[in-house]
Structures are given as C-alpha cells and as structure tokens.
Coordinates of C-alpha atoms in Angstrom, one line a residue:
X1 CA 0.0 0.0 0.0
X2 CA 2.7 2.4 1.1
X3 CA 5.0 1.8 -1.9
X4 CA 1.8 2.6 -4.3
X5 CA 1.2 6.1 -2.7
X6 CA 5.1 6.5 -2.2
X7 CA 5.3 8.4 -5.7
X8 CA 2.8 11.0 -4.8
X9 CA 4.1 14.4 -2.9
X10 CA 3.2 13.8 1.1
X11 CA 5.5 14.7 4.4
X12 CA 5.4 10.7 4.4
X13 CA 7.8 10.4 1.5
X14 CA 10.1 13.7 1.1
X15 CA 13.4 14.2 0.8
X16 CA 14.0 15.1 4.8
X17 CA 12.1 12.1 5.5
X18 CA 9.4 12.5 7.8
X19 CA 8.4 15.9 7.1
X20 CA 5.9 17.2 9.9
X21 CA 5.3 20.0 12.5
X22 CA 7.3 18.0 15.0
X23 CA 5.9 20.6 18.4
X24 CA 2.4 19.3 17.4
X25 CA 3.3 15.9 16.4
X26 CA 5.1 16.0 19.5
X27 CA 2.6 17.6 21.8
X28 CA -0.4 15.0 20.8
X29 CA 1.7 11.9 21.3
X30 CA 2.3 13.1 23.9
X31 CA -1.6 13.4 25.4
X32 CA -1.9 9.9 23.9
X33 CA 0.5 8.4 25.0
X34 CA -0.7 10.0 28.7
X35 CA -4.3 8.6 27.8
X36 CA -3.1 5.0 27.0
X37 CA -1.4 5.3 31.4
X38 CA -4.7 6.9 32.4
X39 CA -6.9 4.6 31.2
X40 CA -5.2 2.0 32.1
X41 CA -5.5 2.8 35.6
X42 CA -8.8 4.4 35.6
X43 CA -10.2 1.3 34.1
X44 CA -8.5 -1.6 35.7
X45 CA -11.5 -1.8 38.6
X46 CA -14.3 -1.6 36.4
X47 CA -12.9 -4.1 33.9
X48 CA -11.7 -6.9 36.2
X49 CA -15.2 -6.8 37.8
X50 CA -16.8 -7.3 34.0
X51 CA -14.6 -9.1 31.7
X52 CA -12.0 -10.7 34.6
X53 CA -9.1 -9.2 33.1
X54 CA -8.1 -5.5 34.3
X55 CA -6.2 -4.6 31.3
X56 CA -9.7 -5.2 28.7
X57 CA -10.0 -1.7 28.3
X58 CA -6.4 -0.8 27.7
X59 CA -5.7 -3.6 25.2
X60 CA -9.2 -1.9 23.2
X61 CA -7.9 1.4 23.3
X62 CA -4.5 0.5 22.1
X63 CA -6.3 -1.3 19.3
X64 CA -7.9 2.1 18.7
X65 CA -4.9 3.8 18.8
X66 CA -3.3 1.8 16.4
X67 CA -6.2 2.5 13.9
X68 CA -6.1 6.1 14.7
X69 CA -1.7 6.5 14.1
X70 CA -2.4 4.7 10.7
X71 CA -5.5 7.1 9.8
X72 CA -3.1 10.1 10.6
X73 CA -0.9 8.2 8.3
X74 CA -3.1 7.9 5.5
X75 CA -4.5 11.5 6.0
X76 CA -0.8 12.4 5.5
X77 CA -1.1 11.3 2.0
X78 CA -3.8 12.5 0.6
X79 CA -4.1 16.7 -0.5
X80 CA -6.2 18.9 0.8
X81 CA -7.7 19.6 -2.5
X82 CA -9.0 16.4 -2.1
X83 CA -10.7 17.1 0.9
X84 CA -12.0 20.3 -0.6
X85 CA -13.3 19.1 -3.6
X86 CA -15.3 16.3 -2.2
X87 CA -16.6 18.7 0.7
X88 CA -20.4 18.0 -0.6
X89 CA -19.7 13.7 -0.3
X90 CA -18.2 14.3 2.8
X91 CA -21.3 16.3 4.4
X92 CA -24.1 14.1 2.4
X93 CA -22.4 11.1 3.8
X94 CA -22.5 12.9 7.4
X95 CA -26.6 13.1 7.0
X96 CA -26.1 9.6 6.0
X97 CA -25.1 8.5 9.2
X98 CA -26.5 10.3 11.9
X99 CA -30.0 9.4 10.1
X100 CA -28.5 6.0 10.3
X101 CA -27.8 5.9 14.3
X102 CA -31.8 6.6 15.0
X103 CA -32.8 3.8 12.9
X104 CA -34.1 0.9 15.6
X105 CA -31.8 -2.2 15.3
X106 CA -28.9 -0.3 13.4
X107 CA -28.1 2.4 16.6
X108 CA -27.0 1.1 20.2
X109 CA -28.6 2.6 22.8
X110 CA -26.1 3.1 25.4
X111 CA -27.5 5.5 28.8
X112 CA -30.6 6.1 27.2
X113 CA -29.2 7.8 24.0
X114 CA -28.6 6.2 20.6
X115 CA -25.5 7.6 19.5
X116 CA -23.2 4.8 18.4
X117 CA -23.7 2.5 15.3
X118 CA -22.1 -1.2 16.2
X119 CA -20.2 -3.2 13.9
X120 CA -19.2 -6.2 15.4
X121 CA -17.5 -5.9 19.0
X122 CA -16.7 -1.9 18.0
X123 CA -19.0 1.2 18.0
X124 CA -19.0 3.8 16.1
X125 CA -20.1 7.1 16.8
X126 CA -21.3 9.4 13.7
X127 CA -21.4 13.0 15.9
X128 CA -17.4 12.6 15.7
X129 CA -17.2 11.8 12.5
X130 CA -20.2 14.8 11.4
X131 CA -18.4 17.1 13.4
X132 CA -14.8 17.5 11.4
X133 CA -17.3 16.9 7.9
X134 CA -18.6 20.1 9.0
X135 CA -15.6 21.9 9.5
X136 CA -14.4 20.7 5.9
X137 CA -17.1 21.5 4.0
X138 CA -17.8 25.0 5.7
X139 CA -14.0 25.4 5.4
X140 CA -14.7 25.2 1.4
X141 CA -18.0 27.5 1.5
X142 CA -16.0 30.2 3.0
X143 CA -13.8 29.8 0.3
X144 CA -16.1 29.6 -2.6
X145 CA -18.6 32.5 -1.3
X146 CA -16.1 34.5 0.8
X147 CA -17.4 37.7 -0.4
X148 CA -20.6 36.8 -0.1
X149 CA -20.4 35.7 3.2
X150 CA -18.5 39.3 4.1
X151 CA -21.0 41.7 2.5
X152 CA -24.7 40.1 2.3
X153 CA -26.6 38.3 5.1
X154 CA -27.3 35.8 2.1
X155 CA -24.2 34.5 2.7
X156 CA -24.2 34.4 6.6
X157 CA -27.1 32.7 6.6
X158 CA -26.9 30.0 3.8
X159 CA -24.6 28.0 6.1
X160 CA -27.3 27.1 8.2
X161 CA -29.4 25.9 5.9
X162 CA -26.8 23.0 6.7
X163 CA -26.3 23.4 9.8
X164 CA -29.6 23.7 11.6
X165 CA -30.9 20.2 10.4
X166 CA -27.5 18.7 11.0
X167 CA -28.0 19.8 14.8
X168 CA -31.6 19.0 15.1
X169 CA -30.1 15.3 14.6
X170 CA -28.0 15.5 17.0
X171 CA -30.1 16.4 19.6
X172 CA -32.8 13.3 18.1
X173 CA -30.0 11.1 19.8
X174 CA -29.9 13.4 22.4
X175 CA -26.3 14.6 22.2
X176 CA -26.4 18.4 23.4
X177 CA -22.7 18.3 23.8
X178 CA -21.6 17.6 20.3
X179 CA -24.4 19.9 19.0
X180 CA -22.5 22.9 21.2
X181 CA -19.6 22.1 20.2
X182 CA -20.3 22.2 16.5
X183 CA -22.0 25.1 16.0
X184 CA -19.4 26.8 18.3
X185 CA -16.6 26.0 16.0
X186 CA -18.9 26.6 13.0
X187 CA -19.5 30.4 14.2
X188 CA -15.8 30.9 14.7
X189 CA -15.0 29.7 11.4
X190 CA -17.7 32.1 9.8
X191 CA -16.2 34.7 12.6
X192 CA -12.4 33.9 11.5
X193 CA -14.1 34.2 7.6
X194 CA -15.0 37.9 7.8
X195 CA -18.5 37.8 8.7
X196 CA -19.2 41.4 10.8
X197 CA -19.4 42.0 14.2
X198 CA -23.0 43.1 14.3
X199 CA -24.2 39.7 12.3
X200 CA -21.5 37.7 14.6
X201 CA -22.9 39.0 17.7
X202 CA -26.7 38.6 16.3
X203 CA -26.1 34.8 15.9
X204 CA -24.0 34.8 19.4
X205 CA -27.7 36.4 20.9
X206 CA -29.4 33.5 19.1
X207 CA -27.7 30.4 20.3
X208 CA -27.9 31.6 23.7
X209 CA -31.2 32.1 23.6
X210 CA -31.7 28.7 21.5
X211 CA -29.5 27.3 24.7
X212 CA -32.6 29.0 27.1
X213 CA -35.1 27.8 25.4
X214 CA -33.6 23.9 24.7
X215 CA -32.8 23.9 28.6
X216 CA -36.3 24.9 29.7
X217 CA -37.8 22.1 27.4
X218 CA -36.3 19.1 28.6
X219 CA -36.4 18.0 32.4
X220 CA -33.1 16.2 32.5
X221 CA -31.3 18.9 31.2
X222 CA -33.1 21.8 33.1
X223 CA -32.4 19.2 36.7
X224 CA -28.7 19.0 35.9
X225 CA -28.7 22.6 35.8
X226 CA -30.0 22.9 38.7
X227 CA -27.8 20.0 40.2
X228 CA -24.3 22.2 38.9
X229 CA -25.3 24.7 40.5
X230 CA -25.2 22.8 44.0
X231 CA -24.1 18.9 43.8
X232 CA -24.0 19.0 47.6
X233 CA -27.8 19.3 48.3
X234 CA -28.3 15.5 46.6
X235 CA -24.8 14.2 46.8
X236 CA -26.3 10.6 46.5
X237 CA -29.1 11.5 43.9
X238 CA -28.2 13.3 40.4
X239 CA -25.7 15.7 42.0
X240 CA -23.3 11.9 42.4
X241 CA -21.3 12.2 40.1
X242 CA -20.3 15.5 40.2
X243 CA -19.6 15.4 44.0
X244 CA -17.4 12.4 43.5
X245 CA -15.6 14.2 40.8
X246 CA -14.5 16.9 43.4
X247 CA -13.7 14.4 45.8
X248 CA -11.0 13.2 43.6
X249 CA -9.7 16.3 43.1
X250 CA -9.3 17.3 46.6
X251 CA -7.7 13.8 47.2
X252 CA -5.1 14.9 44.9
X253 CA -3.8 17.4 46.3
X254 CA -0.6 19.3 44.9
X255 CA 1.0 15.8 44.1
X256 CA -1.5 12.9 44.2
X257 CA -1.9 9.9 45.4
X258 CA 0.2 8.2 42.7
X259 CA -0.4 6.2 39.4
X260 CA -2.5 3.5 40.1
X261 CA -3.9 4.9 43.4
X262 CA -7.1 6.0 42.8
X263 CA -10.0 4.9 45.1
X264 CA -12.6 7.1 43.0
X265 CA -12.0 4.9 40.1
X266 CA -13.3 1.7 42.9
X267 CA -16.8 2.0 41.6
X268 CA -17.3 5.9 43.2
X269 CA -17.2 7.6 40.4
X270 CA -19.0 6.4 37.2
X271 CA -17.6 6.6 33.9
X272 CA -14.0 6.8 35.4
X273 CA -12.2 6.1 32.2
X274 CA -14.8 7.9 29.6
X275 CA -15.9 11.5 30.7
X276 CA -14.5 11.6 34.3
X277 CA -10.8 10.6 33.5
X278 CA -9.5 13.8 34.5
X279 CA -11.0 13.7 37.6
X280 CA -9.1 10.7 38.5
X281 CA -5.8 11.9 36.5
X282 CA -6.0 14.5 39.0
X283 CA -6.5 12.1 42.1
X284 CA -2.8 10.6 41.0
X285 CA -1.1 13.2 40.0
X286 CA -2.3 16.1 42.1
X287 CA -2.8 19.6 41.1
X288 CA 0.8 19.5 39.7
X289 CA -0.1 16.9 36.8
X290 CA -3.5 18.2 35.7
X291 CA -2.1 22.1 35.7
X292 CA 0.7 20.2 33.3
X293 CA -2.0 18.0 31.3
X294 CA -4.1 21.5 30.2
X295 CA -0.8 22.9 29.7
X296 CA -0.6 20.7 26.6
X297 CA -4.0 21.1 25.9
X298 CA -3.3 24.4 25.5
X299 CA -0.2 23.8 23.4
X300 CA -1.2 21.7 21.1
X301 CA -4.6 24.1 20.4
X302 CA -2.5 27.4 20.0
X303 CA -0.5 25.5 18.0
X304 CA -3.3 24.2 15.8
X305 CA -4.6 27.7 15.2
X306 CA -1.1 29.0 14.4
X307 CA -0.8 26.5 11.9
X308 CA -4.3 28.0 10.3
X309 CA -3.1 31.3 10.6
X310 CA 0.3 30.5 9.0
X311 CA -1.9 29.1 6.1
X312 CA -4.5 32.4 6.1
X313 CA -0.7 34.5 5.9
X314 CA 0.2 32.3 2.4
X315 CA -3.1 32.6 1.5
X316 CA -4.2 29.0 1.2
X317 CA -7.5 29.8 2.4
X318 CA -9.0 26.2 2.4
X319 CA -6.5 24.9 4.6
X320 CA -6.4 28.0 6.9
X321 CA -10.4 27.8 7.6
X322 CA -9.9 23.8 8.3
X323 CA -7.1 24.3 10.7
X324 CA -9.2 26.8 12.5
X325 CA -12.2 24.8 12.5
X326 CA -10.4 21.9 14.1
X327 CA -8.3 23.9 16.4
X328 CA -12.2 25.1 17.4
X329 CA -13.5 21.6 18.0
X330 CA -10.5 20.3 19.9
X331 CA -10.7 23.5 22.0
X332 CA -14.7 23.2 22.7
X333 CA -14.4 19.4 23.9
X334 CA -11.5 20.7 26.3
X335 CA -13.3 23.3 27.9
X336 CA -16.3 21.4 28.2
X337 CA -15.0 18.2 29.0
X338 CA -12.6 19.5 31.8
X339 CA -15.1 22.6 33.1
X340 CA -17.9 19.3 33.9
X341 CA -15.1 17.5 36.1
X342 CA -14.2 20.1 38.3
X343 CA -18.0 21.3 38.3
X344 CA -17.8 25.2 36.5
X345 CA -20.3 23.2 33.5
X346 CA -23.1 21.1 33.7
X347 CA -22.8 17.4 33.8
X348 CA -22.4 16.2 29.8
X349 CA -21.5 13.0 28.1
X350 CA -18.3 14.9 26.2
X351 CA -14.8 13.1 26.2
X352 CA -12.0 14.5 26.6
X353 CA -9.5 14.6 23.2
X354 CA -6.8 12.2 22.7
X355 CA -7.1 11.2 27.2
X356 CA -10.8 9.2 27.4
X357 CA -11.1 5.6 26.2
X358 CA -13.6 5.9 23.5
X359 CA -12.3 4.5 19.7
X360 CA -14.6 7.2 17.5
X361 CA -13.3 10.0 19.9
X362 CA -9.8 9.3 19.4
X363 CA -9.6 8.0 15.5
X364 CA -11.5 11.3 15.0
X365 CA -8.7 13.2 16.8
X366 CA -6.3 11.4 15.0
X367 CA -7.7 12.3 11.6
X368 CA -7.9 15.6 12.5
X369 CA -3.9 15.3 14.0
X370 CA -3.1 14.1 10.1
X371 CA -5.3 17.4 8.5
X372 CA -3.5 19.7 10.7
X373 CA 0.3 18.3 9.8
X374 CA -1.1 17.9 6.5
X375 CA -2.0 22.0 6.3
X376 CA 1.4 23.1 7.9
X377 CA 3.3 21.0 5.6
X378 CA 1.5 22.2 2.3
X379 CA 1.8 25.6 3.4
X380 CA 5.9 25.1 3.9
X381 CA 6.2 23.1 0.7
X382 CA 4.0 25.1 -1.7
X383 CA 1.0 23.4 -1.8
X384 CA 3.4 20.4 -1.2
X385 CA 5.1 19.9 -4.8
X386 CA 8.0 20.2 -3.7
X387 CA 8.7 21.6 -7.1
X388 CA 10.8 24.8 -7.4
X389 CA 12.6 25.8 -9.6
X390 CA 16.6 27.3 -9.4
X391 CA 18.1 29.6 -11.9
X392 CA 22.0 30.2 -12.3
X393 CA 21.6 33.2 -10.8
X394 CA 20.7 31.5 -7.0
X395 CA 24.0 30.6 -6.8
X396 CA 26.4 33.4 -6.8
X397 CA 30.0 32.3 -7.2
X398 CA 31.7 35.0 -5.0
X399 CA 28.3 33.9 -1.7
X400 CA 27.4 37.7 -1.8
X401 CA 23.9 37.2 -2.2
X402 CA 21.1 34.7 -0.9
X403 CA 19.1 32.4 -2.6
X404 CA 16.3 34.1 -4.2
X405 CA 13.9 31.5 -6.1
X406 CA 14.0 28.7 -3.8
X407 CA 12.0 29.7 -0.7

C-alpha cells in the first residue's frame, strides 16, 4: 500500500524524510500516550469486575490507537484539494449516518441515547465523524462564497441551511454536547471568515437564547442545571457524580496519590475512564499533573490555530479555515470536557481529546492530528510539490547574495 502512494508528494515520502510539524506531532503523542497510562488505571476496577481481566480496556484502546496512528498516516497522504473538492460527499455522507444511528436495530442505545452504530464488537459514533465533515465542507464555502459571506446576510445565513438540520439530529440522539460544540466551531469559522461584528454578535444572541429555550424544554437537562449549581444538596441523587468528581480532586492534592492509586475509580465515580478521566488523573497526579496535562492542551490548540493562521498568511485559504475549525473543536471538547469534572459546567456525556477511552473519539482526533500536519506541511512546501525551480543566478559564485527562487 505504502509503496503505491510512495510516488505522490506527502510529508510521508520527502526528501527530509518524515516531514511534519514535529511541536504538534510531539505535543499529541504526547496526550496519547498520557491517555493510554490513564486509562489504564482508571479502568483496571471496572474491567476486572466485568470481563476478569483489568487490562480489557487498555488492550481496546490501544487497538484504537493503532487504527487512529495509521488514519493520521493515510491522512498524510492525501491533498487537501481532495478534501475540498469532495466537501459536498463528505457532508451528504455525514446526513447519511447520523440518520442512520436513530434507525431501531442499526443504533446502540447506550445510557438512554442512541449515539453509536455497532459493527461487530466496536461502536461507532457518527457525531465525531459529522463534526470535522462540518468543518471541511464549511472550510470550502467560506472559500467559494467568501465575499458573499463578508457583505450580504445571504451568505451568513446560507450555512445554516446545513447546519440547523444537522444539529436538530444530534439532539434526536440526544447529544447536546456535540451539537455545542459544533455550531461553536462553525461560528468561529464564519467569525475567523470575515462575517461582521454586528451579524456575529446577532447569531452569538441566538444560540444563547436557543441554549434558554432547549434547557427549559427538557427535564433532565433543566435538573442538571440545577444539580451544577449545588451537587452538595443531593450528593447521593443526580448531584453523584459531580460530588465524587470533586472528591478526587481534593484527594489529589498538589502531588496525588500516585499512578495507580485512585479509590474514585473503585466503583465511586461512574464513567471513570470515559468522561470523568480527568478527575481521577488528577486524584494521581495532584494539582501538579492536571495544571501540566491543560498545559498541553493548551499547546497543542494554540498551536493548531497558528498552523491555520500561517496558512491564512500564504493565502491558502481552504486549509487555513480547516485548521481553524479543528483547532475550534478540539478547544470546545477541552473546555467542556474538563469545566464538567471540576463542576464550572453542567454534567455532559463529552470526552475529553486524545485522554478518554472511547475508539470514534480518538480516530477522529487522530484524523484531525493528520489534516493539521497535513495544512502546515503544504503551506511550507508550496502546496506540497515540492517543485521549485533554481536559476543560475541563485548561486552566486563569490556567496554575496542569498538564494532568491527557492523559498
């Protein structure tokens, strides 16, 4: 397989090698390779009580992280004008499957929401998959109708045309979490695209009130409002899992209680491994190591939305509005995943990027690892050719003068 794409232009195959943004390369491995330890001791509990063997869910999310490192490998090879050009398939197909997930006996209902499609002894989970087929095919919109979109509210609004239905779907499943964190990245994308303040803040006014109005319409979500704002007054009811959350935390201390130490994860705190990992990362390692885990978070998102601003600066628009959009989602699961464990958000069934065991979650972010390296190395390499040409004249025989063609 390799040696058949070997001839085409990729950071894969040039002539330094292995050709990436090493800091970001670096950075993510880094949270994966951090999520791999974590879950293997948030999970060992949990899955010697169910399967007899503590180490089932850290085998299954090294099989996913294997499939994920050779997705960010194939995304490597393939140009972005690829991804561009088939923005329409990729969103049609998107439809495609979260219609799919609410069809009975094709969707798993897991916790009373039918957000996973099973194949075999592995889920799939068509929110994470929607979410960056958004972000690709708005990328190209703002490309193909960018002055449209920056002088008529024609082209503000067309977007959501797309968008609407897409997150009336997701909240079918329910899945309020992804839906946020969609059209959150969506509006900074259309922000980032030139749309004006007053239409920006117009459609900010919306969604809040959107937010209002979905809150007071469901009971569940209008009681775990109520049970954020004070976990303490039914510790033992809904306001559980939060208030065992914070008990980690504070067991944690500045330095933990060390790797593999956790009495949270002992069937106190549900979903240990999944949407509370953090909670117990910070039970082990203390204040110390979750200060240093959102320090990378932190890194590897600035970084992301360097590289999309690097690419805005060369004027490859395409990639520049992907990078941002993905930078956007990444950043949207952080805050909400980490402002739920230590209680600042209401209690929602968001992982955390590249730490929670979940396979959709972290292929997803490793797709999205391969567009980004993708993006910086096009911009560096001229949309990747790797073509330029040299006249006589870049090499000066008496060294007074620099290279002028080849940059």
């Amino acid at each position: 397989m390799l040696s058949l794409l070997r001839p085409y232009p990729s950071p894969l195959f040039s002539r330094r090698g292995l050709d990436v943004d090493f800091p970001l390369l670096a950075g993510c491995l880094a949270l994966l390779g951090l999520g791999l330890v974590m879950i293997t001791s948030a999970s060992s509990e949990v899955a010697a009580a169910l399967s007899g063997n503590p180490l089932y869910h850290m085998i299954r999310h090294l099989v996913y992280l294997v499939i994920g490192l050779g997705v960010c490998g194939l995304v490597l090879m393939i140009p972005l004008s690829t991804w561009q050009r088939l923005g329409w398939v990729l969103l049609i197909g998107a439809f495609g499957l979260l219609v799919l997930v609410l069809v009975p006996h094709i969707g798993r209902e897991v916790n009373g929401s039918m957000r996973w499609i099973g194949f075999g002894a592995f889920n799939v989970q068509p929110s994470e998959i929607a979410k960056v087929f958004v972000v690709l095919y708005l990328a190209g919109y703002l490309v193909r109708r960018q002055e449209e979109v920056r002088e008529s509210w024609a082209g503000f609004f067309k977007p959501f045309v797309v968008l609407l239905p897409m997150a009336g779907l997701l909240l079918l499943e329910p899945d309020f979490g992804a839906t946020v964190v969609m059209m959150g990245s969506a509006a900074a994308m259309l922000f980032l695209g030139g749309v004006g303040l007053f239409r920006f803040s117009l459609m900010v006014a919306l969604a809040v009130g959107a937010v209002f109005v979905l809150v007071q319409t469901q009971e569940y979500r209008l009681q775990r409002l109520i049970t954020f704002t004070d976990p303490w007054a039914d510790q033992f009811g809904s306001g559980y899992q939060l208030t065992q959350a914070l008990i980690a935390f504070g067991r944690g201390e500045w330095f933990g209680v060390g790797l593999g130490n956790s009495i949270q994860k002992q069937f106190y705190l549900p979903e240990a491994h999944t949407d509370f990992v953090y909670a117990v990362l910070a039970e082990e390692l203390g204040m110390v190591g979750a200060l240093a885990t959102l320090g990378l978070f932190l890194f590897v998102s600035v970084r992301a939305l360097y590289i999309g601003l690097w690419a805005e600066k060369a004027k490859q628009f395409f990639a520049a509005y992907t990078a941002y959009g993905l930078a956007f989602l990444w950043i949207g699961q952080f805050l909400i995943n980490i402002g739920v464990n230590i209680g600042l958000l209401p209690t929602k069934g968001l992982t955390l990027p590249f730490l929670s065991y979940g396979g959709s979650s972290l292929v997803i972010c490793c797709l999205s690892l391969g567009l980004l390296l993708r993006i910086e190395w096009e911009r560096r390499t001229v949309l990747g050719t790797e073509d330029v040409e040299f006249a006589e004249e870049d090499f000066p025989e008496d060294g007074t003068e620099g290279v002028s063609h080849a940059r």
